[in-house]
Amino acid sequence: MDTSSLATRFGSFRSASEASAFERWRASLVQFTGLGLSEEEQSKRDQVKGLEREEAQWRRCEAWKNDLMKNSPVVVFMLKHLALHRTNLTSAHVHCAPCDPTRAGGFSPDAGILLCQDRFMSKSHMQDTLVHEMVHVYDHARFKVDWSDLRHHACSEVGGFVHLDESGVDRVDSGGEFEWGLSVVERDAEGVYDVFKATSGVCSASGDPFGDGQPGV
């Protein structure tokens, strides 16, 4: 076959290989832009892109987490103090996962620490969140915290803020997009937030938040 001038609906090409290269480029462009796809193809493309984005976010979150747990002075400090209370927190207890827009992290005594892989603006933002949640782990290890008790939960939240203030860790200015909020509880749980405000004067570094004679965090 004479390939000196290969005609296609996109024009003439000098060779079959040139036409093939153009088709590959066109297919790549279609997948990148979504132009020319059917509704079904667009839906599949969006699903693939979403999975690729989640995987990239997870890999970044895991890399930052492991680096912080090895090299961040404040995170290493918290790990040492947790170990003093027989709590060996490892990277296996800190999970990266996508979250809703209302939170950056969370803590559950059963599941460990959650880091919201799609909510961090920087590694320092993740550091702040990780330390905040580690304070909850510390409270759980050292005190008899009843997480279903709003006052206990609120006091632990205050402890997280107090610790960050005293450790000199800079909080990231989110420009309103993110809020520290209450770690596991949604922002619409106004009851916890009301207790949080009402007890903020009591739950401090010199207070007795859990009523057991122990100092706050």
PDB file of C-alpha atoms in Angstrom:
ATOM      1  CA  MET A   1       0.000   0.000   0.000  1.00  0.00           C
ATOM      2  CA  ASP A   2       1.266   3.445  -0.882  1.00  0.00           C
ATOM      3  CA  THR A   3       1.635   5.305   2.420  1.00  0.00           C
ATOM      4  CA  SER A   4       3.207   8.438   0.971  1.00  0.00           C
ATOM      5  CA  SER A   5      -0.078  10.247   1.467  1.00  0.00           C
ATOM      6  CA  LEU A   6      -2.444   8.515   3.892  1.00  0.00           C
ATOM      7  CA  ALA A   7      -5.824  10.268   3.905  1.00  0.00           C
ATOM      8  CA  THR A   8      -8.035  10.294   7.010  1.00  0.00           C
ATOM      9  CA  ARG A   9     -10.963  12.392   8.130  1.00  0.00           C
ATOM     10  CA  PHE A  10      -8.431  14.532   9.995  1.00  0.00           C
ATOM     11  CA  GLY A  11      -6.290  15.169   6.939  1.00  0.00           C
ATOM     12  CA  SER A  12      -3.425  13.526   5.071  1.00  0.00           C
ATOM     13  CA  PHE A  13      -0.398  11.955   6.735  1.00  0.00           C
ATOM     14  CA  ARG A  14       2.936  10.987   5.257  1.00  0.00           C
ATOM     15  CA  SER A  15       2.897   7.508   6.762  1.00  0.00           C
ATOM     16  CA  ALA A  16       0.787   5.017   8.700  1.00  0.00           C
ATOM     17  CA  SER A  17       3.025   5.506  11.747  1.00  0.00           C
ATOM     18  CA  GLU A  18       2.418   9.255  11.656  1.00  0.00           C
ATOM     19  CA  ALA A  19      -1.337   8.661  11.442  1.00  0.00           C
ATOM     20  CA  SER A  20      -1.124   6.182  14.309  1.00  0.00           C
ATOM     21  CA  ALA A  21       0.820   8.673  16.430  1.00  0.00           C
ATOM     22  CA  PHE A  22      -1.787  11.326  15.712  1.00  0.00           C
ATOM     23  CA  GLU A  23      -4.603   8.946  16.718  1.00  0.00           C
ATOM     24  CA  ARG A  24      -2.832   8.181  20.000  1.00  0.00           C
ATOM     25  CA  TRP A  25      -2.390  11.885  20.655  1.00  0.00           C
ATOM     26  CA  ARG A  26      -6.044  12.562  19.812  1.00  0.00           C
ATOM     27  CA  ALA A  27      -7.261   9.750  22.086  1.00  0.00           C
ATOM     28  CA  SER A  28      -5.078  11.074  24.893  1.00  0.00           C
ATOM     29  CA  LEU A  29      -6.433  14.594  24.384  1.00  0.00           C
ATOM     30  CA  VAL A  30     -10.022  13.327  24.437  1.00  0.00           C
ATOM     31  CA  GLN A  31      -9.404  11.507  27.719  1.00  0.00           C
ATOM     32  CA  PHE A  32      -7.723  14.581  29.186  1.00  0.00           C
ATOM     33  CA  THR A  33     -10.397  17.092  28.168  1.00  0.00           C
ATOM     34  CA  GLY A  34     -13.469  14.866  27.955  1.00  0.00           C
ATOM     35  CA  LEU A  35     -14.425  16.498  24.652  1.00  0.00           C
ATOM     36  CA  GLY A  36     -16.211  14.237  22.210  1.00  0.00           C
ATOM     37  CA  LEU A  37     -17.062  11.548  24.760  1.00  0.00           C
ATOM     38  CA  SER A  38     -20.508  10.073  25.114  1.00  0.00           C
ATOM     39  CA  GLU A  39     -22.312  10.420  28.438  1.00  0.00           C
ATOM     40  CA  GLU A  40     -21.363   6.854  29.386  1.00  0.00           C
ATOM     41  CA  GLU A  41     -17.736   7.392  28.375  1.00  0.00           C
ATOM     42  CA  GLN A  42     -17.657  10.663  30.320  1.00  0.00           C
ATOM     43  CA  SER A  43     -18.973   8.890  33.420  1.00  0.00           C
ATOM     44  CA  LYS A  44     -16.322   6.173  33.157  1.00  0.00           C
ATOM     45  CA  ARG A  45     -13.626   8.792  32.589  1.00  0.00           C
ATOM     46  CA  ASP A  46     -14.716  10.715  35.683  1.00  0.00           C
ATOM     47  CA  GLN A  47     -14.646   7.531  37.771  1.00  0.00           C
ATOM     48  CA  VAL A  48     -11.117   6.701  36.615  1.00  0.00           C
ATOM     49  CA  LYS A  49      -9.934  10.262  37.226  1.00  0.00           C
ATOM     50  CA  GLY A  50     -11.486  10.197  40.691  1.00  0.00           C
ATOM     51  CA  LEU A  51      -9.721   6.956  41.585  1.00  0.00           C
ATOM     52  CA  GLU A  52      -6.415   8.274  40.250  1.00  0.00           C
ATOM     53  CA  ARG A  53      -6.826  11.458  42.295  1.00  0.00           C
ATOM     54  CA  GLU A  54      -7.649   9.499  45.461  1.00  0.00           C
ATOM     55  CA  GLU A  55      -4.616   7.278  44.980  1.00  0.00           C
ATOM     56  CA  ALA A  56      -2.331  10.288  44.500  1.00  0.00           C
ATOM     57  CA  GLN A  57      -3.771  11.949  47.611  1.00  0.00           C
ATOM     58  CA  TRP A  58      -3.340   8.739  49.617  1.00  0.00           C
ATOM     59  CA  ARG A  59       0.286   8.338  48.526  1.00  0.00           C
ATOM     60  CA  ARG A  60       1.059  11.950  49.450  1.00  0.00           C
ATOM     61  CA  CYS A  61      -0.707  11.598  52.806  1.00  0.00           C
ATOM     62  CA  GLU A  62       1.194   8.397  53.627  1.00  0.00           C
ATOM     63  CA  ALA A  63       4.525   9.971  52.663  1.00  0.00           C
ATOM     64  CA  TRP A  64       3.890  13.090  54.763  1.00  0.00           C
ATOM     65  CA  LYS A  65       2.615  11.016  57.690  1.00  0.00           C
ATOM     66  CA  ASN A  66       5.680   8.768  57.753  1.00  0.00           C
ATOM     67  CA  ASP A  67       8.016  11.748  57.453  1.00  0.00           C
ATOM     68  CA  LEU A  68       6.287  13.625  60.287  1.00  0.00           C
ATOM     69  CA  MET A  69       6.349  10.599  62.585  1.00  0.00           C
ATOM     70  CA  LYS A  70      10.105  10.308  62.061  1.00  0.00           C
ATOM     71  CA  ASN A  71      11.287  13.895  61.723  1.00  0.00           C
ATOM     72  CA  SER A  72       8.764  16.349  63.204  1.00  0.00           C
ATOM     73  CA  PRO A  73      10.025  17.456  66.655  1.00  0.00           C
ATOM     74  CA  VAL A  74       6.529  17.999  68.054  1.00  0.00           C
ATOM     75  CA  VAL A  75       5.173  14.697  66.694  1.00  0.00           C
ATOM     76  CA  VAL A  76       8.202  12.772  68.000  1.00  0.00           C
ATOM     77  CA  PHE A  77       7.745  14.540  71.347  1.00  0.00           C
ATOM     78  CA  MET A  78       4.139  13.356  71.517  1.00  0.00           C
ATOM     79  CA  LEU A  79       5.116   9.810  70.547  1.00  0.00           C
ATOM     80  CA  LYS A  80       7.647   9.677  73.381  1.00  0.00           C
ATOM     81  CA  HIS A  81       5.107  10.856  75.933  1.00  0.00           C
ATOM     82  CA  LEU A  82       2.535   8.386  74.665  1.00  0.00           C
ATOM     83  CA  ALA A  83       5.112   5.617  75.090  1.00  0.00           C
ATOM     84  CA  LEU A  84       5.566   6.684  78.720  1.00  0.00           C
ATOM     85  CA  HIS A  85       1.902   5.816  79.191  1.00  0.00           C
ATOM     86  CA  ARG A  86       2.259   2.426  77.490  1.00  0.00           C
ATOM     87  CA  THR A  87       0.789   3.583  74.219  1.00  0.00           C
ATOM     88  CA  ASN A  88       2.946   2.604  71.268  1.00  0.00           C
ATOM     89  CA  LEU A  89       1.411   4.670  68.489  1.00  0.00           C
ATOM     90  CA  THR A  90       2.772   3.637  65.087  1.00  0.00           C
ATOM     91  CA  SER A  91       2.021   4.592  61.505  1.00  0.00           C
ATOM     92  CA  ALA A  92      -0.275   1.550  61.352  1.00  0.00           C
ATOM     93  CA  HIS A  93      -2.586   3.305  63.835  1.00  0.00           C
ATOM     94  CA  VAL A  94      -2.755   6.467  61.683  1.00  0.00           C
ATOM     95  CA  HIS A  95      -4.949   6.053  58.621  1.00  0.00           C
ATOM     96  CA  CYS A  96      -5.179   8.198  55.497  1.00  0.00           C
ATOM     97  CA  ALA A  97      -8.603   8.319  53.856  1.00  0.00           C
ATOM     98  CA  PRO A  98     -10.876  10.755  51.980  1.00  0.00           C
ATOM     99  CA  CYS A  99     -13.333  12.731  54.125  1.00  0.00           C
ATOM    100  CA  ASP A 100     -16.192  15.164  53.829  1.00  0.00           C
ATOM    101  CA  PRO A 101     -15.318  18.890  53.753  1.00  0.00           C
ATOM    102  CA  THR A 102     -16.123  19.457  57.451  1.00  0.00           C
ATOM    103  CA  ARG A 103     -13.013  17.890  58.947  1.00  0.00           C
ATOM    104  CA  ALA A 104      -9.279  17.378  58.562  1.00  0.00           C
ATOM    105  CA  GLY A 105      -8.878  14.459  60.957  1.00  0.00           C
ATOM    106  CA  GLY A 106     -10.372  12.424  63.746  1.00  0.00           C
ATOM    107  CA  PHE A 107      -9.748   9.972  66.567  1.00  0.00           C
ATOM    108  CA  SER A 108     -11.553   6.822  67.598  1.00  0.00           C
ATOM    109  CA  PRO A 109     -10.358   4.571  70.457  1.00  0.00           C
ATOM    110  CA  ASP A 110     -11.193   1.549  68.293  1.00  0.00           C
ATOM    111  CA  ALA A 111      -9.913   2.694  64.899  1.00  0.00           C
ATOM    112  CA  GLY A 112      -7.047   5.055  65.786  1.00  0.00           C
ATOM    113  CA  ILE A 113      -6.274   8.382  64.127  1.00  0.00           C
ATOM    114  CA  LEU A 114      -7.806   9.482  60.839  1.00  0.00           C
ATOM    115  CA  LEU A 115      -5.990  11.911  58.540  1.00  0.00           C
ATOM    116  CA  CYS A 116      -8.199  13.303  55.788  1.00  0.00           C
ATOM    117  CA  GLN A 117      -5.993  12.887  52.738  1.00  0.00           C
ATOM    118  CA  ASP A 118      -8.030  15.263  50.573  1.00  0.00           C
ATOM    119  CA  ARG A 119      -8.235  18.134  53.073  1.00  0.00           C
ATOM    120  CA  PHE A 120      -4.616  19.126  53.717  1.00  0.00           C
ATOM    121  CA  MET A 121      -3.238  22.311  52.225  1.00  0.00           C
ATOM    122  CA  SER A 122       0.343  21.580  53.313  1.00  0.00           C
ATOM    123  CA  LYS A 123       2.469  19.248  55.406  1.00  0.00           C
ATOM    124  CA  SER A 124       2.342  21.756  58.276  1.00  0.00           C
ATOM    125  CA  HIS A 125      -1.467  21.603  58.145  1.00  0.00           C
ATOM    126  CA  MET A 126      -1.221  17.816  58.470  1.00  0.00           C
ATOM    127  CA  GLN A 127       1.234  18.199  61.349  1.00  0.00           C
ATOM    128  CA  ASP A 128      -1.179  20.433  63.253  1.00  0.00           C
ATOM    129  CA  THR A 129      -4.006  17.964  62.694  1.00  0.00           C
ATOM    130  CA  LEU A 130      -1.910  14.939  63.655  1.00  0.00           C
ATOM    131  CA  VAL A 131      -0.711  16.560  66.886  1.00  0.00           C
ATOM    132  CA  HIS A 132      -4.257  17.641  67.737  1.00  0.00           C
ATOM    133  CA  GLU A 133      -5.499  14.067  67.357  1.00  0.00           C
ATOM    134  CA  MET A 134      -2.497  12.711  69.274  1.00  0.00           C
ATOM    135  CA  VAL A 135      -3.585  14.816  72.245  1.00  0.00           C
ATOM    136  CA  HIS A 136      -6.856  12.868  72.191  1.00  0.00           C
ATOM    137  CA  VAL A 137      -4.867   9.619  72.152  1.00  0.00           C
ATOM    138  CA  TYR A 138      -2.866  10.924  75.117  1.00  0.00           C
ATOM    139  CA  ASP A 139      -6.041  11.817  77.005  1.00  0.00           C
ATOM    140  CA  HIS A 140      -7.470   8.380  76.270  1.00  0.00           C
ATOM    141  CA  ALA A 141      -4.286   6.680  77.508  1.00  0.00           C
ATOM    142  CA  ARG A 142      -3.750   8.789  80.618  1.00  0.00           C
ATOM    143  CA  PHE A 143      -7.240   9.725  81.789  1.00  0.00           C
ATOM    144  CA  LYS A 144     -10.522   7.897  82.087  1.00  0.00           C
ATOM    145  CA  VAL A 145     -12.150   9.702  79.194  1.00  0.00           C
ATOM    146  CA  ASP A 146     -15.779   8.977  78.432  1.00  0.00           C
ATOM    147  CA  TRP A 147     -16.021  10.074  74.797  1.00  0.00           C
ATOM    148  CA  SER A 148     -19.809   9.976  74.967  1.00  0.00           C
ATOM    149  CA  ASP A 149     -19.669  12.670  77.679  1.00  0.00           C
ATOM    150  CA  LEU A 150     -19.795  16.041  75.915  1.00  0.00           C
ATOM    151  CA  ARG A 151     -17.800  17.756  78.666  1.00  0.00           C
ATOM    152  CA  HIS A 152     -15.021  15.156  78.495  1.00  0.00           C
ATOM    153  CA  HIS A 153     -14.929  15.471  74.720  1.00  0.00           C
ATOM    154  CA  ALA A 154     -14.895  19.260  74.890  1.00  0.00           C
ATOM    155  CA  CYS A 155     -12.106  19.283  77.476  1.00  0.00           C
ATOM    156  CA  SER A 156      -9.967  17.051  75.307  1.00  0.00           C
ATOM    157  CA  GLU A 157     -10.549  19.417  72.382  1.00  0.00           C
ATOM    158  CA  VAL A 158      -9.390  22.344  74.513  1.00  0.00           C
ATOM    159  CA  GLY A 159      -6.350  20.310  75.510  1.00  0.00           C
ATOM    160  CA  GLY A 160      -5.504  19.870  71.853  1.00  0.00           C
ATOM    161  CA  PHE A 161      -5.555  23.616  71.263  1.00  0.00           C
ATOM    162  CA  VAL A 162      -3.623  24.382  74.451  1.00  0.00           C
ATOM    163  CA  HIS A 163      -0.920  21.899  73.522  1.00  0.00           C
ATOM    164  CA  LEU A 164      -0.488  23.427  70.065  1.00  0.00           C
ATOM    165  CA  ASP A 165      -0.317  26.929  71.515  1.00  0.00           C
ATOM    166  CA  GLU A 166       2.316  25.929  74.066  1.00  0.00           C
ATOM    167  CA  SER A 167       4.387  23.835  71.663  1.00  0.00           C
ATOM    168  CA  GLY A 168       4.867  26.771  69.319  1.00  0.00           C
ATOM    169  CA  VAL A 169       3.342  24.981  66.351  1.00  0.00           C
ATOM    170  CA  ASP A 170       1.974  27.435  63.812  1.00  0.00           C
ATOM    171  CA  ARG A 171      -1.553  26.799  62.657  1.00  0.00           C
ATOM    172  CA  VAL A 172      -2.233  27.187  58.985  1.00  0.00           C
ATOM    173  CA  ASP A 173      -4.540  30.030  58.047  1.00  0.00           C
ATOM    174  CA  SER A 174      -7.129  28.267  55.959  1.00  0.00           C
ATOM    175  CA  GLY A 175      -8.758  31.393  54.620  1.00  0.00           C
ATOM    176  CA  GLY A 176     -12.081  30.057  55.790  1.00  0.00           C
ATOM    177  CA  GLU A 177     -11.994  26.914  53.669  1.00  0.00           C
ATOM    178  CA  PHE A 178     -11.028  24.665  56.566  1.00  0.00           C
ATOM    179  CA  GLU A 179     -11.835  24.905  60.229  1.00  0.00           C
ATOM    180  CA  TRP A 180     -10.290  23.060  63.125  1.00  0.00           C
ATOM    181  CA  GLY A 181     -13.748  22.137  64.360  1.00  0.00           C
ATOM    182  CA  LEU A 182     -14.338  19.118  66.553  1.00  0.00           C
ATOM    183  CA  SER A 183     -12.312  16.168  65.405  1.00  0.00           C
ATOM    184  CA  VAL A 184     -14.739  13.256  65.161  1.00  0.00           C
ATOM    185  CA  VAL A 185     -18.008  15.075  65.670  1.00  0.00           C
ATOM    186  CA  GLU A 186     -19.510  16.966  62.733  1.00  0.00           C
ATOM    187  CA  ARG A 187     -19.668  20.744  62.889  1.00  0.00           C
ATOM    188  CA  ASP A 188     -23.453  20.550  63.095  1.00  0.00           C
ATOM    189  CA  ALA A 189     -23.164  18.887  66.513  1.00  0.00           C
ATOM    190  CA  GLU A 190     -23.741  22.256  68.150  1.00  0.00           C
ATOM    191  CA  GLY A 191     -24.202  20.686  71.565  1.00  0.00           C
ATOM    192  CA  VAL A 192     -20.536  19.723  71.724  1.00  0.00           C
ATOM    193  CA  TYR A 193     -19.460  23.134  70.489  1.00  0.00           C
ATOM    194  CA  ASP A 194     -21.597  24.867  73.131  1.00  0.00           C
ATOM    195  CA  VAL A 195     -20.027  22.742  75.850  1.00  0.00           C
ATOM    196  CA  PHE A 196     -16.621  23.397  74.302  1.00  0.00           C
ATOM    197  CA  LYS A 197     -17.142  27.156  74.690  1.00  0.00           C
ATOM    198  CA  ALA A 198     -18.710  26.899  78.130  1.00  0.00           C
ATOM    199  CA  THR A 199     -15.893  24.788  79.558  1.00  0.00           C
ATOM    200  CA  SER A 200     -12.987  26.529  77.851  1.00  0.00           C
ATOM    201  CA  GLY A 201     -12.242  28.511  80.998  1.00  0.00           C
ATOM    202  CA  VAL A 202     -12.120  25.354  83.093  1.00  0.00           C
ATOM    203  CA  CYS A 203     -10.357  22.969  80.720  1.00  0.00           C
ATOM    204  CA  SER A 204      -6.899  24.504  80.581  1.00  0.00           C
ATOM    205  CA  ALA A 205      -3.360  23.402  81.212  1.00  0.00           C
ATOM    206  CA  SER A 206      -3.823  24.090  84.927  1.00  0.00           C
ATOM    207  CA  GLY A 207      -7.367  22.758  85.197  1.00  0.00           C
ATOM    208  CA  ASP A 208      -8.842  19.389  86.130  1.00  0.00           C
ATOM    209  CA  PRO A 209     -10.842  18.546  83.011  1.00  0.00           C
ATOM    210  CA  PHE A 210     -11.781  14.975  83.802  1.00  0.00           C
ATOM    211  CA  GLY A 211     -12.416  15.370  87.513  1.00  0.00           C
ATOM    212  CA  ASP A 212      -9.823  12.775  88.471  1.00  0.00           C
ATOM    213  CA  GLY A 213      -7.247  14.991  90.105  1.00  0.00           C
ATOM    214  CA  GLN A 214      -5.008  14.907  87.052  1.00  0.00           C
ATOM    215  CA  PRO A 215      -3.784  18.059  85.304  1.00  0.00           C
ATOM    216  CA  GLY A 216      -4.950  18.870  81.812  1.00  0.00           C
ATOM    217  CA  VAL A 217      -2.768  18.244  78.796  1.00  0.00           C
TER     218      VAL A 217
END
